[in-house]
CSV table of C-alpha atoms and ligand atoms in Angstrom, one decimal:
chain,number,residue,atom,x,y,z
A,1,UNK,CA,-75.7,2.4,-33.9
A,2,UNK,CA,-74.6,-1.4,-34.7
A,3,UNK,CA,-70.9,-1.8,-36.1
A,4,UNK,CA,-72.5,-2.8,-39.7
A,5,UNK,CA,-74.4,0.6,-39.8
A,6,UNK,CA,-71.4,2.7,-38.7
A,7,UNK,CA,-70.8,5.2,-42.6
A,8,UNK,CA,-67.8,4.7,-44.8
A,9,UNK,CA,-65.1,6.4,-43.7
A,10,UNK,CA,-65.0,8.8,-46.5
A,11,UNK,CA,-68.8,9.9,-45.5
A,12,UNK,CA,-67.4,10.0,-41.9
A,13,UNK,CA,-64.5,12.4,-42.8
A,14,UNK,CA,-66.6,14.6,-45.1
A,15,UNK,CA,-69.9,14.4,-42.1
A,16,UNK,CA,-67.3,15.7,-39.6
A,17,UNK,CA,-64.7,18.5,-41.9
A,18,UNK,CA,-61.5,16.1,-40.7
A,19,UNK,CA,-59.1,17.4,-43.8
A,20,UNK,CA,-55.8,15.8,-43.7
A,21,UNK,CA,-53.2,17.8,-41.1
A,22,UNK,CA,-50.0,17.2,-42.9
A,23,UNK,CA,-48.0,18.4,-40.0
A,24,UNK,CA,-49.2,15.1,-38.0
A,25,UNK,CA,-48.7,12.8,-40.8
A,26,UNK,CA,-51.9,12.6,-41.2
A,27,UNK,CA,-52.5,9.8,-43.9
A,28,UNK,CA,-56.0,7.9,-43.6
A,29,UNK,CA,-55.8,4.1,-44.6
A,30,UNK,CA,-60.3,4.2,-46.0
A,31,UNK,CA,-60.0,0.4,-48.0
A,32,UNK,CA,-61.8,-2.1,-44.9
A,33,UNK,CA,-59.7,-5.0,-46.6
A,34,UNK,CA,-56.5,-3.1,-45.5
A,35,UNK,CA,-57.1,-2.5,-42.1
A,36,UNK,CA,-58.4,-5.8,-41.8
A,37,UNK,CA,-55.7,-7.5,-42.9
A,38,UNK,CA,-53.7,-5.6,-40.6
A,39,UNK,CA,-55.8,-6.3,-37.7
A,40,UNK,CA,-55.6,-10.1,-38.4
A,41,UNK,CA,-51.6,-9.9,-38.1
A,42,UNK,CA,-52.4,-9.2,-34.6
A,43,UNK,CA,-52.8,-12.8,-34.0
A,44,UNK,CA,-55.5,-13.7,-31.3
A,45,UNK,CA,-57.4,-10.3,-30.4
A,46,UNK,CA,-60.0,-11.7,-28.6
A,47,UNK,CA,-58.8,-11.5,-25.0
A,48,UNK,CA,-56.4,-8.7,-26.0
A,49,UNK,CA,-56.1,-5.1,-25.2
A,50,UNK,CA,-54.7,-3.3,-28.3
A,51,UNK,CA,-52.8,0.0,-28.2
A,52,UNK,CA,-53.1,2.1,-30.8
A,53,UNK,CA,-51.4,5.4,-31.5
A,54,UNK,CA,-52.9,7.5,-34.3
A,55,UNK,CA,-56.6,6.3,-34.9
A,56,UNK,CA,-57.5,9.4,-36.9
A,57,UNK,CA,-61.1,8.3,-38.4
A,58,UNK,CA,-61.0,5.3,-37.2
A,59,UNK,CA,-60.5,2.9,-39.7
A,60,UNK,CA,-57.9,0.7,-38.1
A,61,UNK,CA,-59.3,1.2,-34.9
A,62,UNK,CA,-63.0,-0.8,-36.5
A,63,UNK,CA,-61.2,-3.2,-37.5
A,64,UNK,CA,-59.2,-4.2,-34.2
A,65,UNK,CA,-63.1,-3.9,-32.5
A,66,UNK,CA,-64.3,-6.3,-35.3
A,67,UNK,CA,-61.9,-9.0,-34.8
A,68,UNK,CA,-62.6,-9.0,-31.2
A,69,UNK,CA,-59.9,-7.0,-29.3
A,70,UNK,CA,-61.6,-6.7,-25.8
A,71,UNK,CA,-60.6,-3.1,-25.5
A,72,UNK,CA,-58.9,-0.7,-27.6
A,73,UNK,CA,-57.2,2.2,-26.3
A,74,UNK,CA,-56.3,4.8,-29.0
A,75,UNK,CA,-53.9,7.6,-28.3
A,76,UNK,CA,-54.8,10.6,-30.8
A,77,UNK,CA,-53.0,14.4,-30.4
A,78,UNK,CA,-55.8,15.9,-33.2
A,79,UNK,CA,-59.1,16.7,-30.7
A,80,UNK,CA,-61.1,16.3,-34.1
A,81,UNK,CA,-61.3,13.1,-34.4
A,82,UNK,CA,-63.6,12.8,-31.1
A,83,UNK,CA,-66.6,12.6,-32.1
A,84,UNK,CA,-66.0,10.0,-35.0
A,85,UNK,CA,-64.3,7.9,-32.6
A,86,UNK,CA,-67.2,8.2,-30.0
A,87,UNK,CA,-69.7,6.8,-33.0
A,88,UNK,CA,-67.0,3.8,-32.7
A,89,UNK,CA,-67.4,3.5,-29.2
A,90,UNK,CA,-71.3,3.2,-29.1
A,91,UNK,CA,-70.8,0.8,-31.9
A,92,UNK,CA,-68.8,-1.6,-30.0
A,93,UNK,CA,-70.3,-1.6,-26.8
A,94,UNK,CA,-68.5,0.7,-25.4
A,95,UNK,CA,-65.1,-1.1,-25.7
A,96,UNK,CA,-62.9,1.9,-27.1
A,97,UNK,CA,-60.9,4.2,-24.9
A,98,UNK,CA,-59.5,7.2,-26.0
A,99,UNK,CA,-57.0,8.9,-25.1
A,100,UNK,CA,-56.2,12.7,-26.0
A,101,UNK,CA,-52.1,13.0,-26.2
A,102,UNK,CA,-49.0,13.0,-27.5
A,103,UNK,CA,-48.1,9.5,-27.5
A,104,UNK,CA,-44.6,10.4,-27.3
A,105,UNK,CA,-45.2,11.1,-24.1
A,106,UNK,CA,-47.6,8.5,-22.9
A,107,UNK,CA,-46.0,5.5,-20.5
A,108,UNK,CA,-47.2,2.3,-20.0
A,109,UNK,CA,-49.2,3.4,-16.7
A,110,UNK,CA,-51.4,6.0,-18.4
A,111,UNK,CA,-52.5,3.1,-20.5
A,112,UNK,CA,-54.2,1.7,-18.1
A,113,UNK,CA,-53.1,-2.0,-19.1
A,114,UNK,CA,-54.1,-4.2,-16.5
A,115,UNK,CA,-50.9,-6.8,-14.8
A,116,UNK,CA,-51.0,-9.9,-16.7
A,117,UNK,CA,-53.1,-8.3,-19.4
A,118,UNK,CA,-52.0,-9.0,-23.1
A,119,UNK,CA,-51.2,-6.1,-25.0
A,120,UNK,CA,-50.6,-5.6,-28.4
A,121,UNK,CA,-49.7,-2.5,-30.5
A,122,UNK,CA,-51.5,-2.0,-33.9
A,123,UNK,CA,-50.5,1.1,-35.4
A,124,UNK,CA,-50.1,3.4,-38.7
A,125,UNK,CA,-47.8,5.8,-37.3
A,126,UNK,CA,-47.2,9.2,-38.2
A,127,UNK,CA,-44.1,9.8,-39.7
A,128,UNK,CA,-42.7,12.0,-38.1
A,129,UNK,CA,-42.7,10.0,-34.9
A,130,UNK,CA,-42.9,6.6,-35.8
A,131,UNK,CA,-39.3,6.0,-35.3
A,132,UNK,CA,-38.7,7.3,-32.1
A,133,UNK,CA,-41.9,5.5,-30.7
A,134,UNK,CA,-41.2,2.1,-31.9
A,135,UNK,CA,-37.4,2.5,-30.4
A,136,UNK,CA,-39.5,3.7,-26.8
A,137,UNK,CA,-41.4,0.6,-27.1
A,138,UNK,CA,-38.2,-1.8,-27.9
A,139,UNK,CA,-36.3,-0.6,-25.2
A,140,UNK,CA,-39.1,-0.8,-22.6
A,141,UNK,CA,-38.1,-2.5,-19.9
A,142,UNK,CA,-39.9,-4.7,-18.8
A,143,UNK,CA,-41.8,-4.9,-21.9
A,144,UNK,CA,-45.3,-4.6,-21.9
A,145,UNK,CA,-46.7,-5.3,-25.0
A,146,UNK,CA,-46.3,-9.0,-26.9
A,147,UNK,CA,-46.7,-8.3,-30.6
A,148,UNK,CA,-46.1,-5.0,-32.2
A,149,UNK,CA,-48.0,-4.6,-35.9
A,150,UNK,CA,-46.8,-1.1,-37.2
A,151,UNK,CA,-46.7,0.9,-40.8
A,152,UNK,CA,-43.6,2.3,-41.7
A,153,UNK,CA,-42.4,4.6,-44.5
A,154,UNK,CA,-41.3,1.5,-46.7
A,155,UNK,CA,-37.4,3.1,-46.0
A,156,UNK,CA,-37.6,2.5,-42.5
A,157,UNK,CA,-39.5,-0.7,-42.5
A,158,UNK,CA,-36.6,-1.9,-44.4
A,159,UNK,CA,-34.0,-0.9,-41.9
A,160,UNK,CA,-35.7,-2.9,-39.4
A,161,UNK,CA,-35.9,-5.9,-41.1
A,162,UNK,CA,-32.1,-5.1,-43.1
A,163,UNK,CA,-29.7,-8.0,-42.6
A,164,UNK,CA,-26.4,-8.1,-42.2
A,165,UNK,CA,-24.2,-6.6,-45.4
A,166,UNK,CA,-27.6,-4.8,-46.6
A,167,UNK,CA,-27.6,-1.3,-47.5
A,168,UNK,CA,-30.6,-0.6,-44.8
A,169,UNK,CA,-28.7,-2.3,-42.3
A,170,UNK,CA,-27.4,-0.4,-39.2
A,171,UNK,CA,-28.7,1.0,-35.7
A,172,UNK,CA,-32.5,0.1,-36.3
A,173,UNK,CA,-31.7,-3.1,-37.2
A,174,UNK,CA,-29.1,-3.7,-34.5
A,175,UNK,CA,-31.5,-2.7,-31.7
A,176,UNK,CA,-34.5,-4.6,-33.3
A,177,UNK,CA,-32.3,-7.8,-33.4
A,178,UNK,CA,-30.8,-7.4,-29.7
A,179,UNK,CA,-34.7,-7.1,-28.3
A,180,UNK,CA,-37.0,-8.4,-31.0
A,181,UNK,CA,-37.9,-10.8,-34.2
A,182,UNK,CA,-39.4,-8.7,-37.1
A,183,UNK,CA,-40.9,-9.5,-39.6
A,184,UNK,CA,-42.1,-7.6,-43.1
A,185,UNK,CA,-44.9,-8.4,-43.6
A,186,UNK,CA,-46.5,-6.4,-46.8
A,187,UNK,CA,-46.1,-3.2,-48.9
A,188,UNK,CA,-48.6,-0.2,-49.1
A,189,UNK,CA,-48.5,2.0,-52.0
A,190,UNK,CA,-48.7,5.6,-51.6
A,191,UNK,CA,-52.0,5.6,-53.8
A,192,UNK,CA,-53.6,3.5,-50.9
A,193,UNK,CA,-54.0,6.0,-48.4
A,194,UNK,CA,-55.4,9.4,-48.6
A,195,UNK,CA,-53.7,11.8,-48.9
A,196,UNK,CA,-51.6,9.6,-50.6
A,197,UNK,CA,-47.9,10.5,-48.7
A,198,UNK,CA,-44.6,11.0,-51.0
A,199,UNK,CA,-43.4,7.5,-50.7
A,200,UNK,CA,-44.8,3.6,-50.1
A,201,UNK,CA,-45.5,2.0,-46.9
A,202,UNK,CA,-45.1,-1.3,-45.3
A,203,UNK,CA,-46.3,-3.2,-42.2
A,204,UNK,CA,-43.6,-5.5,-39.9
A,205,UNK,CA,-45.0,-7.4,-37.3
A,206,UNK,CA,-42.6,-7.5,-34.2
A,207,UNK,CA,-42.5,-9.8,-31.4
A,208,UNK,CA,-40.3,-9.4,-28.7
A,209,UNK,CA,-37.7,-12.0,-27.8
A,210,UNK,CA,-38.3,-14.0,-24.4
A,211,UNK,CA,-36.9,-12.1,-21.0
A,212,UNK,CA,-33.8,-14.4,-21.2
A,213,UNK,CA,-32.6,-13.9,-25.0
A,214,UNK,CA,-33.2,-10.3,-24.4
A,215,UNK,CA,-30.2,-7.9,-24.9
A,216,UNK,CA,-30.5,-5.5,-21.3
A,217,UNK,CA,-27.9,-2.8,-22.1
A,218,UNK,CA,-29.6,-0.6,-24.8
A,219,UNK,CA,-27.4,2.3,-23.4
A,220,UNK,CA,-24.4,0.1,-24.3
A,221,UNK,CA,-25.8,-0.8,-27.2
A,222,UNK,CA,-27.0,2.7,-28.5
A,223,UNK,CA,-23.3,4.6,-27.5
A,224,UNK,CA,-21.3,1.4,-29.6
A,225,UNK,CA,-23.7,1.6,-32.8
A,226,UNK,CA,-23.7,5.5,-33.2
A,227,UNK,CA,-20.0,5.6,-33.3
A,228,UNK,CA,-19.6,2.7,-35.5
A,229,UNK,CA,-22.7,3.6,-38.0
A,230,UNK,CA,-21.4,7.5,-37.5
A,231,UNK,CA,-18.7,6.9,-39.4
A,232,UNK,CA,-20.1,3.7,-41.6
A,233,UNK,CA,-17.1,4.2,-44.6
A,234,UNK,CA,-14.3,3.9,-41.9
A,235,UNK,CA,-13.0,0.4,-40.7
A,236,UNK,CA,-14.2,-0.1,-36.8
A,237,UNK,CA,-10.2,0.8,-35.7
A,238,UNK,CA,-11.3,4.6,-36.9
A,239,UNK,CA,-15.2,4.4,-36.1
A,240,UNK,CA,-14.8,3.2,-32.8
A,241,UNK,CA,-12.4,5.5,-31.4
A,242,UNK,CA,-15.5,7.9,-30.7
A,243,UNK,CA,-16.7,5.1,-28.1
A,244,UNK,CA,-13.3,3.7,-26.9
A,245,UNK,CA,-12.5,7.4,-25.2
A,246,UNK,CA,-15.4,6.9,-23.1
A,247,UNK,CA,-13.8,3.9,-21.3
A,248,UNK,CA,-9.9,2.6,-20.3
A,249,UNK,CA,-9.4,0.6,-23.7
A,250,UNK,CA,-9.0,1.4,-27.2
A,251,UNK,CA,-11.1,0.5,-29.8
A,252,UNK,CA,-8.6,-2.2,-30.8
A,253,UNK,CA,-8.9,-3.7,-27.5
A,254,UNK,CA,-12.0,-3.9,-27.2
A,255,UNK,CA,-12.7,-5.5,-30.9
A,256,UNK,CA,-10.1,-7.7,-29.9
A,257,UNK,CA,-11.8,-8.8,-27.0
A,258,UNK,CA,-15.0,-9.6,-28.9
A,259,UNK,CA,-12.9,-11.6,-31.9
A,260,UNK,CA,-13.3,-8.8,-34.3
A,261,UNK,CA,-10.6,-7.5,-37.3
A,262,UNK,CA,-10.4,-3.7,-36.1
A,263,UNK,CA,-10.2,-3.6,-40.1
A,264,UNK,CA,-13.8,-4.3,-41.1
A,265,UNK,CA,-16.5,-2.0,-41.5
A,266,UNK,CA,-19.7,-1.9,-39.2
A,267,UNK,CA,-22.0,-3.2,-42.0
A,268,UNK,CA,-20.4,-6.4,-41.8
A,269,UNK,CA,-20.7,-7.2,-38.2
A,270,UNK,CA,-23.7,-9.1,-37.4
A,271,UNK,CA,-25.9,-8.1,-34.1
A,272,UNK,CA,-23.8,-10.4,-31.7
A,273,UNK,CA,-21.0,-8.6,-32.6
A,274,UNK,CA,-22.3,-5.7,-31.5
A,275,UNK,CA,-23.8,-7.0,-28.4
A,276,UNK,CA,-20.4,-8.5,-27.8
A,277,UNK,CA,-18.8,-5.1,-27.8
A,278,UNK,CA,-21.2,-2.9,-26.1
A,279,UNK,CA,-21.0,-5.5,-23.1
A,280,UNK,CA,-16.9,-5.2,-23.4
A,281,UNK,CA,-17.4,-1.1,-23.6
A,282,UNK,CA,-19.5,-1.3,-20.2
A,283,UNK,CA,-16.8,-3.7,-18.2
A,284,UNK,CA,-13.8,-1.3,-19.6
A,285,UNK,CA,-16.1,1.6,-18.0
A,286,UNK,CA,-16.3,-0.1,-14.8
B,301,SAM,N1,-54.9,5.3,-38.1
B,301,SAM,C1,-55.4,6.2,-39.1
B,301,SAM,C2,-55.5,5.5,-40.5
B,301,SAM,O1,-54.8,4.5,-40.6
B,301,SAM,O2,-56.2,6.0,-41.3
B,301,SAM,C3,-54.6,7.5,-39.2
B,301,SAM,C4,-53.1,7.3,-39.5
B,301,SAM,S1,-52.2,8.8,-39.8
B,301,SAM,C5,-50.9,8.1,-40.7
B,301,SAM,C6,-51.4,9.2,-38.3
B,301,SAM,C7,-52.4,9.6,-37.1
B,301,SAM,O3,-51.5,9.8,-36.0
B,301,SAM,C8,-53.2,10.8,-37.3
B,301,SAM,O4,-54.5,10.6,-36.9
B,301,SAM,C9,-52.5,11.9,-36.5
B,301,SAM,O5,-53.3,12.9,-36.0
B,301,SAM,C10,-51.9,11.0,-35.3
B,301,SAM,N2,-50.8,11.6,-34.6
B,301,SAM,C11,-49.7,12.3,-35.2
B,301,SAM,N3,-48.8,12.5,-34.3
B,301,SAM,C12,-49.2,12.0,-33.1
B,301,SAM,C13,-48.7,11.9,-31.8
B,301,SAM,N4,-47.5,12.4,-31.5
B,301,SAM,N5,-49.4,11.3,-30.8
B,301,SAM,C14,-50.6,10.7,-31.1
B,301,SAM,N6,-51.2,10.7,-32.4
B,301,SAM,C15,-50.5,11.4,-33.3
């Protein structure tokens, strides 16, 4: 079968009995203009291995093929989707891999990406895991993958994105800033996907910063955000206290070593002023 002759996708998922698991988030994007205009945010496919988690049907999965990703390798938990995804395979030469797991618990190696080879990750996650594998893929180090185009629960995509003072922003934004540039790129209502979920998506496109500009000490990072955004209505002198017993100073110290009023909140504090403390809460470890 040629590409052009593979079915609609809703023939596809009524040929094969692949109803909608809710319990993996399952939420099929079917409009070929969607998932095309997601694959284009990709940038330059061609030459590219892209890593997608979730294929379901397939429809994202066509549309990375058609705009000439060299491979694809999809990462699916639901065995049902097989033999939908193998029609995709003999449609595009034979350029799709699949892979049959939990992609929470998938490295880099069992992907298979070549040294040297560009990867990019095109994904409409499931919700239930989306967060925790976007934060796996920022704090890889060394990072694998240069462009990461994702949909998000609209709610989350926001807290990525969230700047400084914004209701969104805290922890996901912090630990997108220290590692990556995002992007929003464009809102998906519910009615777009079916089963249409509870609440409207959106797609960010994330690249990550260059080796150099990279913040290294997510650990740091992650133990300084939690106990300022733990306690987000209390000024950082309060909040911080939670961090400042893991090391010899107190939270006053150390937001006076960064330049920081011990009486502001965490929402005000941009991203360098977090880095700033979580490296003075790893020397006052040492
Ligand atoms: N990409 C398809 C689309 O856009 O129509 C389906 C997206 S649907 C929101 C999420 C997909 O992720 C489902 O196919 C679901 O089976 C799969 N999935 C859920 N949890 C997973 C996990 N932990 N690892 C791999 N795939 C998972």
């Amino acid at each position: 079968m040629t590409a052009q002759a593979l079915p609609p996708l809703r023939e596809v998922i009524a040929a094969h009995g692949l109803a909608a698991d809710k319990r993996l988030g399952q939420h099929f994007l079917l409009d070929l203009n969607l998932t095309a205009k997601i694959a284009r945010l990709c940038g330059d496919l061609p030459g590219s291995v892209a890593i997608e988690v979730g294929p379901g049907p397939g429809g994202l999965t066509r549309a990375l093929l058609a705009e000439g990703a060299s491979r694809v390798v999809a990462i699916e938990k639901d065995p049902r989707f097989a033999p939908a995804l193998a029609e995709i395979n003999d449609a595009f030469d034979g350029r799709l891999s699949i892979i049959e797991a939990d992609a929470l618990k998938i490295g880099r190696e069992a992907l298979g990406i070549e040294a040297g080879a560009r990867a990019v990750i095109a994904a409409n996650l499931p919700y239930n895991v989306g967060t925790a594998l976007y934060t796996g893929w920022l704090e890889a180090e060394p990072v694998w993958w240069s462009r990461a185009v994702l949909m998000f629960q609209k709610e989350v995509a926001e807290r990525i994105v969230a700047r400084t003072g914004e209701n969104a922003y805290g922890r996901l934004a912090i630990l997108t800033a220290a590692r990556a540039k995002a992007r929003y790129a464009f809102t998906l209502p519910a009615r777009a996907f079916t089963p249409p979920p509870k609440v409207d998506s959106a797609v960010v496109v994330i690249d990550p910063l260059p080796d150099a500009q990279r913040f290294g000490d997510v650990e740091a990072l992650s133990a300084i955000t939690a106990s300022a955004f733990g306690q987000r209505r209390k000024t950082l002198r309060k909040s911080l206290a939670q961090a400042a017993s893991q090391t010899r100073a107190s939270a006053e110290e150390l937001l006076a070593s960064c330049g920081i009023d011990p009486g502001a909140r965490a929402e005000t504090i941009a991203p360098d002023g977090f880095m700033a403390l979580a490296k003075a809460w790893r020397a006052a470890r040492s």
